[in-house]
């Protein structure tokens, strides 16, 4: 048998019970929603029966929950429990000994997860079809197939599962399913090799629910597609890069939370990786020291240079010593990308309006009713991504710093007994505040670039006479 097919059967053996349980819950939940909203089908009217039964967001919530529960079942079954070192999944133990590269295992899990997501969607469509047909039959409807098809297409859950009349939503569904499967595979990969599973599935599930439940305008759906596409590409690149340059905290080599190699020395608590200097870990220059990496010391060549006051060095100065800087950098970069992509909403609005204006200009004249909207109007709702990014870097990084002292290193007592009692609170809150300022600076630069584009590319005859007075929203 093909080794990849054998691997898929191995995955399926590890979690088929949970997957069958999740799949069986789909029709039961849809039936419960139908009965709660319709009641007795024999006593109900057949007029807009499907719209009344599945017209709200409850059916969409069930579909999103099924996708999340199915992927969680896959990850937990393959990774096994994490309570004891010797109690890890035998599935993962076997995978480590197969003649497959980790990237091949990642791609196999991706295909397996993708197949499960498609099966869940098929079960959801079949459940809605059977429940709807039985309900319309009991209600005494005529032309059942026509009413069933039209009723489903007019509901939120129908437009999410069968978006024939919405090309943008079709593209969103394709991208979201691929991104979900990729995040499930990446979570398994990180649990095996780095000890920390990925939480990226939640970042895909949230926009899926928002788009399916509220069906916003196309510009918002395109922004969601772009965000998920960039994140999926980043996840794939991260997996590939980890094969060439393994990442993680080098000072916790005996604290894997993922799969353990039963034949290695990792179970011997007296055996530690020989780390004589951070040079062995971070692959930096020979003169680099651990304190220098975190900005706590100065070289002779830097004391009067610009590096002494560089924002990056200032941020590292207030990071807890020994914390995983790569993880913090990934958080900061990801938040900036979220803000940047969501702010592209202005760019989409501006280009669509500019296209209409350029097509309406005849010589030096233009329709008097056709004007470029004010800059503050085009900027409306384009800052939500940056605001979310600022809150994320501020509170998530602060929580990581707090957790590093109180849960990982258990050094909070030592920090509070330092001669400088404020060092503990400084290293928790100042670096997140600096990162929040970074995001705010990027937001200001992005807004300035938008203003330059607005002033330079818009024809003068398409601008309102008082457009300069409406640059700011106040």
GROMACS .gro file of C-alpha atoms in nm:
model
  474
    1UNK     CA    1   0.000   0.000   0.000
    2UNK     CA    2   0.117   0.354  -0.074
    3UNK     CA    3   0.290   0.504   0.230
    4UNK     CA    4   0.087   0.825   0.213
    5UNK     CA    5  -0.238   0.630   0.197
    6UNK     CA    6  -0.117   0.423   0.492
    7UNK     CA    7  -0.050   0.743   0.682
    8UNK     CA    8  -0.404   0.870   0.614
    9UNK     CA    9  -0.549   0.541   0.744
   10UNK     CA   10  -0.327   0.579   1.050
   11UNK     CA   11  -0.465   0.927   1.115
   12UNK     CA   12  -0.819   0.800   1.064
   13UNK     CA   13  -0.769   0.515   1.310
   14UNK     CA   14  -0.653   0.760   1.576
   15UNK     CA   15  -0.960   0.986   1.563
   16UNK     CA   16  -1.240   0.821   1.365
   17UNK     CA   17  -1.467   0.788   1.670
   18UNK     CA   18  -1.458   1.159   1.747
   19UNK     CA   19  -1.498   1.247   1.379
   20UNK     CA   20  -1.804   1.020   1.345
   21UNK     CA   21  -1.950   1.177   1.658
   22UNK     CA   22  -1.906   1.528   1.515
   23UNK     CA   23  -2.047   1.425   1.177
   24UNK     CA   24  -2.350   1.263   1.342
   25UNK     CA   25  -2.419   1.578   1.542
   26UNK     CA   26  -2.471   1.788   1.225
   27UNK     CA   27  -2.817   1.655   1.124
   28UNK     CA   28  -2.928   1.640   1.488
   29UNK     CA   29  -2.849   2.007   1.545
   30UNK     CA   30  -3.018   2.112   1.221
   31UNK     CA   31  -3.324   1.907   1.313
   32UNK     CA   32  -3.334   2.068   1.656
   33UNK     CA   33  -3.318   2.416   1.500
   34UNK     CA   34  -3.597   2.327   1.258
   35UNK     CA   35  -3.827   2.195   1.531
   36UNK     CA   36  -3.757   2.484   1.770
   37UNK     CA   37  -3.834   2.748   1.507
   38UNK     CA   38  -4.120   2.573   1.324
   39UNK     CA   39  -4.277   2.347   1.585
   40UNK     CA   40  -4.516   2.085   1.452
   41UNK     CA   41  -4.457   2.066   1.072
   42UNK     CA   42  -4.811   1.935   1.013
   43UNK     CA   43  -4.959   2.245   1.178
   44UNK     CA   44  -4.715   2.489   1.018
   45UNK     CA   45  -4.768   2.680   0.698
   46UNK     CA   46  -4.548   2.592   0.401
   47UNK     CA   47  -4.505   2.961   0.313
   48UNK     CA   48  -4.132   3.046   0.337
   49UNK     CA   49  -4.081   2.742   0.558
   50UNK     CA   50  -3.706   2.716   0.497
   51UNK     CA   51  -3.652   3.088   0.551
   52UNK     CA   52  -3.837   3.073   0.884
   53UNK     CA   53  -3.647   2.761   0.993
   54UNK     CA   54  -3.292   2.845   0.888
   55UNK     CA   55  -3.307   3.219   0.825
   56UNK     CA   56  -3.104   3.322   1.129
   57UNK     CA   57  -2.741   3.277   1.225
   58UNK     CA   58  -2.797   2.968   1.441
   59UNK     CA   59  -2.750   2.727   1.154
   60UNK     CA   60  -2.433   2.913   1.050
   61UNK     CA   61  -2.306   2.888   1.407
   62UNK     CA   62  -2.362   2.511   1.398
   63UNK     CA   63  -2.165   2.478   1.073
   64UNK     CA   64  -1.873   2.681   1.209
   65UNK     CA   65  -1.876   2.485   1.537
   66UNK     CA   66  -1.872   2.156   1.345
   67UNK     CA   67  -1.568   2.263   1.143
   68UNK     CA   68  -1.386   2.372   1.457
   69UNK     CA   69  -1.482   2.061   1.654
   70UNK     CA   70  -1.381   1.831   1.369
   71UNK     CA   71  -1.038   1.988   1.331
   72UNK     CA   72  -0.986   1.989   1.708
   73UNK     CA   73  -1.071   1.618   1.715
   74UNK     CA   74  -0.812   1.552   1.444
   75UNK     CA   75  -0.538   1.746   1.624
   76UNK     CA   76  -0.607   1.598   1.967
   77UNK     CA   77  -0.628   1.242   1.836
   78UNK     CA   78  -0.302   1.262   1.644
   79UNK     CA   79  -0.107   1.449   1.911
   80UNK     CA   80  -0.234   1.254   2.211
   81UNK     CA   81  -0.261   1.374   2.568
   82UNK     CA   82   0.004   1.598   2.717
   83UNK     CA   83  -0.032   1.511   3.083
   84UNK     CA   84   0.266   1.274   3.107
   85UNK     CA   85   0.576   1.235   2.896
   86UNK     CA   86   0.521   0.863   2.846
   87UNK     CA   87   0.150   0.898   2.762
   88UNK     CA   88   0.178   1.055   2.417
   89UNK     CA   89  -0.012   0.927   2.118
   90UNK     CA   90   0.123   0.611   1.963
   91UNK     CA   91   0.010   0.755   1.629
   92UNK     CA   92   0.260   1.037   1.656
   93UNK     CA   93   0.526   0.796   1.782
   94UNK     CA   94   0.479   0.585   1.470
   95UNK     CA   95   0.487   0.886   1.241
   96UNK     CA   96   0.827   0.987   1.377
   97UNK     CA   97   0.964   0.651   1.261
   98UNK     CA   98   0.816   0.645   0.914
   99UNK     CA   99   1.036   0.720   0.617
  100UNK     CA  100   0.867   1.055   0.559
  101UNK     CA  101   0.993   1.408   0.591
  102UNK     CA  102   0.805   1.630   0.838
  103UNK     CA  103   0.684   1.845   0.549
  104UNK     CA  104   0.539   1.535   0.381
  105UNK     CA  105   0.355   1.450   0.703
  106UNK     CA  106   0.229   1.809   0.717
  107UNK     CA  107   0.096   1.789   0.361
  108UNK     CA  108  -0.068   1.453   0.432
  109UNK     CA  109  -0.250   1.595   0.736
  110UNK     CA  110  -0.352   1.891   0.519
  111UNK     CA  111  -0.513   1.662   0.260
  112UNK     CA  112  -0.678   1.456   0.533
  113UNK     CA  113  -0.821   1.765   0.703
  114UNK     CA  114  -0.937   1.907   0.370
  115UNK     CA  115  -1.123   1.584   0.293
  116UNK     CA  116  -1.292   1.594   0.635
  117UNK     CA  117  -1.405   1.954   0.587
  118UNK     CA  118  -1.556   1.869   0.249
  119UNK     CA  119  -1.732   1.568   0.403
  120UNK     CA  120  -1.875   1.789   0.680
  121UNK     CA  121  -2.008   2.033   0.419
  122UNK     CA  122  -2.161   1.746   0.222
  123UNK     CA  123  -2.331   1.613   0.534
  124UNK     CA  124  -2.464   1.962   0.613
  125UNK     CA  125  -2.607   2.005   0.260
  126UNK     CA  126  -2.765   1.658   0.267
  127UNK     CA  127  -2.912   1.720   0.614
  128UNK     CA  128  -3.071   2.049   0.510
  129UNK     CA  129  -3.210   1.888   0.195
  130UNK     CA  130  -3.366   1.593   0.378
  131UNK     CA  131  -3.503   1.800   0.667
  132UNK     CA  132  -3.640   2.065   0.430
  133UNK     CA  133  -3.805   1.812   0.199
  134UNK     CA  134  -3.965   1.622   0.486
  135UNK     CA  135  -4.081   1.947   0.647
  136UNK     CA  136  -4.237   2.081   0.327
  137UNK     CA  137  -4.405   1.746   0.262
  138UNK     CA  138  -4.557   1.741   0.612
  139UNK     CA  139  -4.672   2.101   0.569
  140UNK     CA  140  -4.857   2.002   0.249
  141UNK     CA  141  -4.652   2.217   0.010
  142UNK     CA  142  -4.669   2.189  -0.368
  143UNK     CA  143  -4.365   2.224  -0.597
  144UNK     CA  144  -4.148   2.106  -0.311
  145UNK     CA  145  -3.817   2.101  -0.499
  146UNK     CA  146  -3.856   2.460  -0.620
  147UNK     CA  147  -3.956   2.594  -0.278
  148UNK     CA  148  -3.675   2.399  -0.113
  149UNK     CA  149  -3.408   2.528  -0.352
  150UNK     CA  150  -3.526   2.891  -0.342
  151UNK     CA  151  -3.572   2.877   0.034
  152UNK     CA  152  -3.221   2.748   0.097
  153UNK     CA  153  -3.062   3.003  -0.134
  154UNK     CA  154  -3.233   3.285   0.056
  155UNK     CA  155  -3.099   3.174   0.395
  156UNK     CA  156  -2.763   3.248   0.554
  157UNK     CA  157  -2.668   2.884   0.581
  158UNK     CA  158  -2.776   2.820   0.220
  159UNK     CA  159  -2.568   3.107   0.083
  160UNK     CA  160  -2.274   2.980   0.289
  161UNK     CA  161  -2.297   2.621   0.165
  162UNK     CA  162  -2.422   2.680  -0.193
  163UNK     CA  163  -2.321   3.036  -0.297
  164UNK     CA  164  -2.400   2.997  -0.668
  165UNK     CA  165  -2.513   3.356  -0.710
  166UNK     CA  166  -2.225   3.512  -0.515
  167UNK     CA  167  -1.884   3.466  -0.689
  168UNK     CA  168  -1.698   3.654  -0.416
  169UNK     CA  169  -1.844   3.422  -0.152
  170UNK     CA  170  -1.740   3.120  -0.359
  171UNK     CA  171  -1.381   3.246  -0.356
  172UNK     CA  172  -1.409   3.309   0.018
  173UNK     CA  173  -1.531   2.953   0.081
  174UNK     CA  174  -1.245   2.803  -0.119
  175UNK     CA  175  -0.982   3.012   0.058
  176UNK     CA  176  -1.130   2.953   0.404
  177UNK     CA  177  -1.146   2.575   0.362
  178UNK     CA  178  -0.787   2.558   0.237
  179UNK     CA  179  -0.670   2.786   0.520
  180UNK     CA  180  -0.854   2.578   0.782
  181UNK     CA  181  -0.700   2.254   0.661
  182UNK     CA  182  -0.356   2.416   0.654
  183UNK     CA  183  -0.390   2.545   1.010
  184UNK     CA  184  -0.495   2.202   1.135
  185UNK     CA  185  -0.187   2.047   0.974
  186UNK     CA  186   0.036   2.322   1.112
  187UNK     CA  187  -0.099   2.270   1.464
  188UNK     CA  188  -0.004   1.902   1.447
  189UNK     CA  189   0.338   1.989   1.304
  190UNK     CA  190   0.417   2.240   1.580
  191UNK     CA  191   0.296   2.003   1.852
  192UNK     CA  192   0.535   1.734   1.729
  193UNK     CA  193   0.842   1.948   1.672
  194UNK     CA  194   0.814   2.261   1.883
  195UNK     CA  195   0.581   2.166   2.167
  196UNK     CA  196   0.330   2.449   2.111
  197UNK     CA  197   0.021   2.389   1.896
  198UNK     CA  198  -0.101   2.663   1.667
  199UNK     CA  199  -0.405   2.876   1.753
  200UNK     CA  200  -0.440   2.989   1.393
  201UNK     CA  201  -0.759   2.788   1.342
  202UNK     CA  202  -0.943   3.048   1.549
  203UNK     CA  203  -0.811   3.327   1.325
  204UNK     CA  204  -0.978   3.156   1.029
  205UNK     CA  205  -1.299   3.052   1.205
  206UNK     CA  206  -1.385   3.407   1.319
  207UNK     CA  207  -1.395   3.570   0.971
  208UNK     CA  208  -1.579   3.263   0.839
  209UNK     CA  209  -1.859   3.316   1.091
  210UNK     CA  210  -1.873   3.692   1.031
  211UNK     CA  211  -1.893   3.658   0.653
  212UNK     CA  212  -2.140   3.369   0.652
  213UNK     CA  213  -2.366   3.517   0.920
  214UNK     CA  214  -2.380   3.879   0.802
  215UNK     CA  215  -2.277   3.865   0.431
  216UNK     CA  216  -2.109   4.207   0.418
  217UNK     CA  217  -2.037   4.399   0.100
  218UNK     CA  218  -1.786   4.261  -0.147
  219UNK     CA  219  -1.503   4.491  -0.037
  220UNK     CA  220  -1.512   4.345   0.316
  221UNK     CA  221  -1.525   3.990   0.182
  222UNK     CA  222  -1.223   4.062  -0.040
  223UNK     CA  223  -1.035   4.196   0.263
  224UNK     CA  224  -1.117   3.875   0.453
  225UNK     CA  225  -0.997   3.668   0.156
  226UNK     CA  226  -0.672   3.863   0.142
  227UNK     CA  227  -0.612   3.828   0.517
  228UNK     CA  228  -0.671   3.452   0.515
  229UNK     CA  229  -0.461   3.404   0.199
  230UNK     CA  230  -0.166   3.591   0.348
  231UNK     CA  231  -0.196   3.403   0.677
  232UNK     CA  232  -0.218   3.067   0.500
  233UNK     CA  233   0.089   3.153   0.292
  234UNK     CA  234   0.273   3.261   0.608
  235UNK     CA  235   0.182   2.932   0.780
  236UNK     CA  236   0.312   2.725   0.491
  237UNK     CA  237   0.631   2.932   0.472
  238UNK     CA  238   0.676   2.894   0.849
  239UNK     CA  239   0.659   2.514   0.824
  240UNK     CA  240   0.908   2.506   0.538
  241UNK     CA  241   1.146   2.747   0.712
  242UNK     CA  242   1.139   2.543   1.034
  243UNK     CA  243   1.276   2.246   0.844
  244UNK     CA  244   1.579   2.446   0.737
  245UNK     CA  245   1.617   2.659   1.050
  246UNK     CA  246   1.451   2.499   1.356
  247UNK     CA  247   1.297   2.758   1.588
  248UNK     CA  248   1.191   2.762   1.949
  249UNK     CA  249   1.332   2.842   2.289
  250UNK     CA  250   1.678   2.677   2.302
  251UNK     CA  251   1.692   2.701   2.681
  252UNK     CA  252   1.393   2.465   2.723
  253UNK     CA  253   1.514   2.169   2.525
  254UNK     CA  254   1.384   1.923   2.788
  255UNK     CA  255   1.032   2.069   2.806
  256UNK     CA  256   0.864   1.948   2.489
  257UNK     CA  257   0.485   1.951   2.514
  258UNK     CA  258   0.445   1.760   2.190
  259UNK     CA  259   0.543   1.410   2.084
  260UNK     CA  260   0.841   1.250   2.261
  261UNK     CA  261   1.096   1.016   2.112
  262UNK     CA  262   1.087   0.708   2.335
  263UNK     CA  263   1.432   0.590   2.226
  264UNK     CA  264   1.618   0.915   2.283
  265UNK     CA  265   1.770   1.082   2.589
  266UNK     CA  266   1.489   1.337   2.616
  267UNK     CA  267   1.330   1.151   2.907
  268UNK     CA  268   1.643   1.177   3.119
  269UNK     CA  269   1.599   1.490   3.330
  270UNK     CA  270   1.972   1.493   3.404
  271UNK     CA  271   2.065   1.527   3.038
  272UNK     CA  272   2.067   1.881   2.902
  273UNK     CA  273   2.175   2.036   2.577
  274UNK     CA  274   2.521   2.180   2.604
  275UNK     CA  275   2.478   2.552   2.541
  276UNK     CA  276   2.805   2.728   2.611
  277UNK     CA  277   2.702   3.060   2.461
  278UNK     CA  278   2.406   3.211   2.279
  279UNK     CA  279   2.620   3.194   1.966
  280UNK     CA  280   2.546   2.822   1.949
  281UNK     CA  281   2.175   2.894   1.969
  282UNK     CA  282   2.103   3.206   1.770
  283UNK     CA  283   2.370   3.164   1.503
  284UNK     CA  284   2.489   3.519   1.561
  285UNK     CA  285   2.830   3.677   1.554
  286UNK     CA  286   3.094   3.535   1.795
  287UNK     CA  287   3.109   3.855   1.994
  288UNK     CA  288   2.732   3.851   2.059
  289UNK     CA  289   2.641   3.789   2.422
  290UNK     CA  290   2.313   3.689   2.580
  291UNK     CA  291   2.267   4.026   2.748
  292UNK     CA  292   2.362   4.202   2.427
  293UNK     CA  293   2.089   4.009   2.241
  294UNK     CA  294   1.829   4.163   2.473
  295UNK     CA  295   1.979   4.511   2.455
  296UNK     CA  296   2.115   4.515   2.812
  297UNK     CA  297   2.478   4.593   2.723
  298UNK     CA  298   2.652   4.823   2.479
  299UNK     CA  299   2.946   4.761   2.256
  300UNK     CA  300   3.220   5.024   2.223
  301UNK     CA  301   3.119   5.089   1.865
  302UNK     CA  302   2.756   5.150   1.961
  303UNK     CA  303   2.781   5.383   2.258
  304UNK     CA  304   2.768   5.695   2.046
  305UNK     CA  305   2.591   5.546   1.746
  306UNK     CA  306   2.233   5.541   1.640
  307UNK     CA  307   2.196   5.176   1.747
  308UNK     CA  308   2.214   5.292   2.107
  309UNK     CA  309   1.873   5.458   2.073
  310UNK     CA  310   1.720   5.237   1.803
  311UNK     CA  311   1.354   5.144   1.868
  312UNK     CA  312   1.427   4.772   1.824
  313UNK     CA  313   1.703   4.777   2.082
  314UNK     CA  314   1.486   4.980   2.320
  315UNK     CA  315   1.209   4.721   2.287
  316UNK     CA  316   1.446   4.432   2.360
  317UNK     CA  317   1.582   4.621   2.659
  318UNK     CA  318   1.247   4.590   2.834
  319UNK     CA  319   1.178   4.228   2.735
  320UNK     CA  320   1.218   3.963   3.008
  321UNK     CA  321   1.559   3.799   2.986
  322UNK     CA  322   1.535   3.461   2.819
  323UNK     CA  323   1.187   3.503   2.669
  324UNK     CA  324   1.135   3.379   2.314
  325UNK     CA  325   1.197   3.692   2.104
  326UNK     CA  326   1.108   3.510   1.781
  327UNK     CA  327   0.757   3.448   1.913
  328UNK     CA  328   0.720   3.815   2.005
  329UNK     CA  329   0.846   3.924   1.664
  330UNK     CA  330   0.596   3.692   1.496
  331UNK     CA  331   0.312   3.842   1.701
  332UNK     CA  332   0.416   4.198   1.618
  333UNK     CA  333   0.455   4.122   1.249
  334UNK     CA  334   0.124   3.938   1.231
  335UNK     CA  335  -0.062   4.224   1.400
  336UNK     CA  336   0.090   4.478   1.161
  337UNK     CA  337  -0.018   4.262   0.867
  338UNK     CA  338  -0.375   4.244   1.004
  339UNK     CA  339  -0.392   4.623   1.036
  340UNK     CA  340  -0.233   4.681   0.697
  341UNK     CA  341  -0.463   4.442   0.511
  342UNK     CA  342  -0.782   4.570   0.677
  343UNK     CA  343  -0.679   4.929   0.599
  344UNK     CA  344  -0.669   4.835   0.229
  345UNK     CA  345  -1.045   4.883   0.245
  346UNK     CA  346  -0.976   5.250   0.171
  347UNK     CA  347  -0.770   5.154  -0.133
  348UNK     CA  348  -1.051   4.937  -0.273
  349UNK     CA  349  -1.315   5.205  -0.221
  350UNK     CA  350  -1.097   5.473  -0.373
  351UNK     CA  351  -1.010   5.271  -0.684
  352UNK     CA  352  -1.374   5.179  -0.751
  353UNK     CA  353  -1.485   5.542  -0.722
  354UNK     CA  354  -1.189   5.664  -0.928
  355UNK     CA  355  -1.277   5.420  -1.206
  356UNK     CA  356  -1.631   5.559  -1.219
  357UNK     CA  357  -1.503   5.916  -1.224
  358UNK     CA  358  -1.246   5.856  -1.499
  359UNK     CA  359  -1.507   5.691  -1.718
  360UNK     CA  360  -1.740   5.990  -1.673
  361UNK     CA  361  -1.491   6.265  -1.756
  362UNK     CA  362  -1.547   6.412  -2.104
  363UNK     CA  363  -1.275   6.659  -2.191
  364UNK     CA  364  -1.260   6.894  -1.898
  365UNK     CA  365  -1.617   6.842  -1.782
  366UNK     CA  366  -1.776   6.594  -1.545
  367UNK     CA  367  -2.124   6.530  -1.415
  368UNK     CA  368  -2.194   6.780  -1.139
  369UNK     CA  369  -2.337   6.507  -0.915
  370UNK     CA  370  -2.033   6.283  -0.952
  371UNK     CA  371  -1.762   6.374  -0.702
  372UNK     CA  372  -1.490   6.192  -0.516
  373UNK     CA  373  -1.611   6.138  -0.156
  374UNK     CA  374  -1.430   6.319   0.120
  375UNK     CA  375  -1.109   6.158   0.245
  376UNK     CA  376  -1.256   6.097   0.592
  377UNK     CA  377  -1.555   5.920   0.435
  378UNK     CA  378  -1.332   5.683   0.238
  379UNK     CA  379  -1.134   5.614   0.555
  380UNK     CA  380  -1.445   5.505   0.746
  381UNK     CA  381  -1.410   5.161   0.913
  382UNK     CA  382  -1.054   5.122   0.777
  383UNK     CA  383  -0.885   5.154   1.117
  384UNK     CA  384  -1.046   4.857   1.289
  385UNK     CA  385  -0.756   4.630   1.191
  386UNK     CA  386  -0.495   4.862   1.339
  387UNK     CA  387  -0.701   4.915   1.655
  388UNK     CA  388  -0.733   4.540   1.696
  389UNK     CA  389  -0.359   4.503   1.629
  390UNK     CA  390  -0.273   4.760   1.897
  391UNK     CA  391  -0.490   4.584   2.153
  392UNK     CA  392  -0.346   4.244   2.060
  393UNK     CA  393   0.021   4.340   2.089
  394UNK     CA  394  -0.048   4.530   2.410
  395UNK     CA  395  -0.237   4.266   2.603
  396UNK     CA  396  -0.113   3.940   2.447
  397UNK     CA  397   0.254   4.037   2.483
  398UNK     CA  398   0.192   4.159   2.837
  399UNK     CA  399   0.026   3.826   2.920
  400UNK     CA  400   0.322   3.638   2.769
  401UNK     CA  401   0.562   3.841   2.982
  402UNK     CA  402   0.351   3.780   3.292
  403UNK     CA  403   0.323   3.409   3.214
  404UNK     CA  404   0.699   3.384   3.160
  405UNK     CA  405   0.765   3.511   3.512
  406UNK     CA  406   0.479   3.337   3.692
  407UNK     CA  407   0.434   3.005   3.508
  408UNK     CA  408   0.739   2.919   3.300
  409UNK     CA  409   1.044   3.033   3.497
  410UNK     CA  410   0.865   3.090   3.832
  411UNK     CA  411   1.096   3.387   3.888
  412UNK     CA  412   0.833   3.637   3.999
  413UNK     CA  413   0.951   3.620   4.361
  414UNK     CA  414   1.308   3.697   4.259
  415UNK     CA  415   1.198   3.983   4.033
  416UNK     CA  416   0.998   4.145   4.313
  417UNK     CA  417   1.300   4.127   4.548
  418UNK     CA  418   1.535   4.310   4.311
  419UNK     CA  419   1.680   4.642   4.436
  420UNK     CA  420   1.475   4.812   4.164
  421UNK     CA  421   1.123   4.697   4.252
  422UNK     CA  422   0.982   4.848   3.932
  423UNK     CA  423   1.185   4.622   3.704
  424UNK     CA  424   0.921   4.349   3.721
  425UNK     CA  425   0.636   4.577   3.608
  426UNK     CA  426   0.855   4.753   3.351
  427UNK     CA  427   0.948   4.431   3.175
  428UNK     CA  428   0.581   4.328   3.163
  429UNK     CA  429   0.422   4.646   3.027
  430UNK     CA  430   0.683   4.870   2.860
  431UNK     CA  431   0.774   4.638   2.573
  432UNK     CA  432   0.405   4.583   2.480
  433UNK     CA  433   0.352   4.960   2.496
  434UNK     CA  434   0.649   5.014   2.261
  435UNK     CA  435   0.509   4.755   2.021
  436UNK     CA  436   0.171   4.930   2.031
  437UNK     CA  437   0.350   5.254   1.939
  438UNK     CA  438   0.512   5.072   1.646
  439UNK     CA  439   0.171   4.970   1.518
  440UNK     CA  440   0.036   5.322   1.567
  441UNK     CA  441   0.333   5.461   1.371
  442UNK     CA  442   0.266   5.218   1.086
  443UNK     CA  443  -0.099   5.325   1.091
  444UNK     CA  444  -0.001   5.693   1.068
  445UNK     CA  445   0.239   5.623   0.781
  446UNK     CA  446  -0.026   5.420   0.600
  447UNK     CA  447  -0.280   5.701   0.641
  448UNK     CA  448  -0.028   5.954   0.508
  449UNK     CA  449   0.031   5.734   0.202
  450UNK     CA  450  -0.347   5.717   0.148
  451UNK     CA  451  -0.371   6.097   0.165
  452UNK     CA  452  -0.090   6.140  -0.087
  453UNK     CA  453  -0.267   5.900  -0.322
  454UNK     CA  454  -0.598   6.081  -0.271
  455UNK     CA  455  -0.447   6.422  -0.352
  456UNK     CA  456  -0.221   6.314  -0.637
  457UNK     CA  457  -0.441   6.074  -0.833
  458UNK     CA  458  -0.784   6.239  -0.804
  459UNK     CA  459  -0.870   6.482  -1.088
  460UNK     CA  460  -0.919   6.836  -0.960
  461UNK     CA  461  -1.264   6.866  -1.115
  462UNK     CA  462  -1.378   6.560  -0.914
  463UNK     CA  463  -1.286   6.710  -0.575
  464UNK     CA  464  -1.521   6.908  -0.358
  465UNK     CA  465  -1.418   7.273  -0.309
  466UNK     CA  466  -1.380   7.220   0.067
  467UNK     CA  467  -1.210   6.878   0.049
  468UNK     CA  468  -0.913   7.000   0.258
  469UNK     CA  469  -1.148   7.079   0.545
  470UNK     CA  470  -1.262   6.716   0.556
  471UNK     CA  471  -0.926   6.544   0.573
  472UNK     CA  472  -0.972   6.467   0.941
  473UNK     CA  473  -1.294   6.307   1.071
  474UNK     CA  474  -1.340   6.589   1.327
   0.00000   0.00000   0.00000
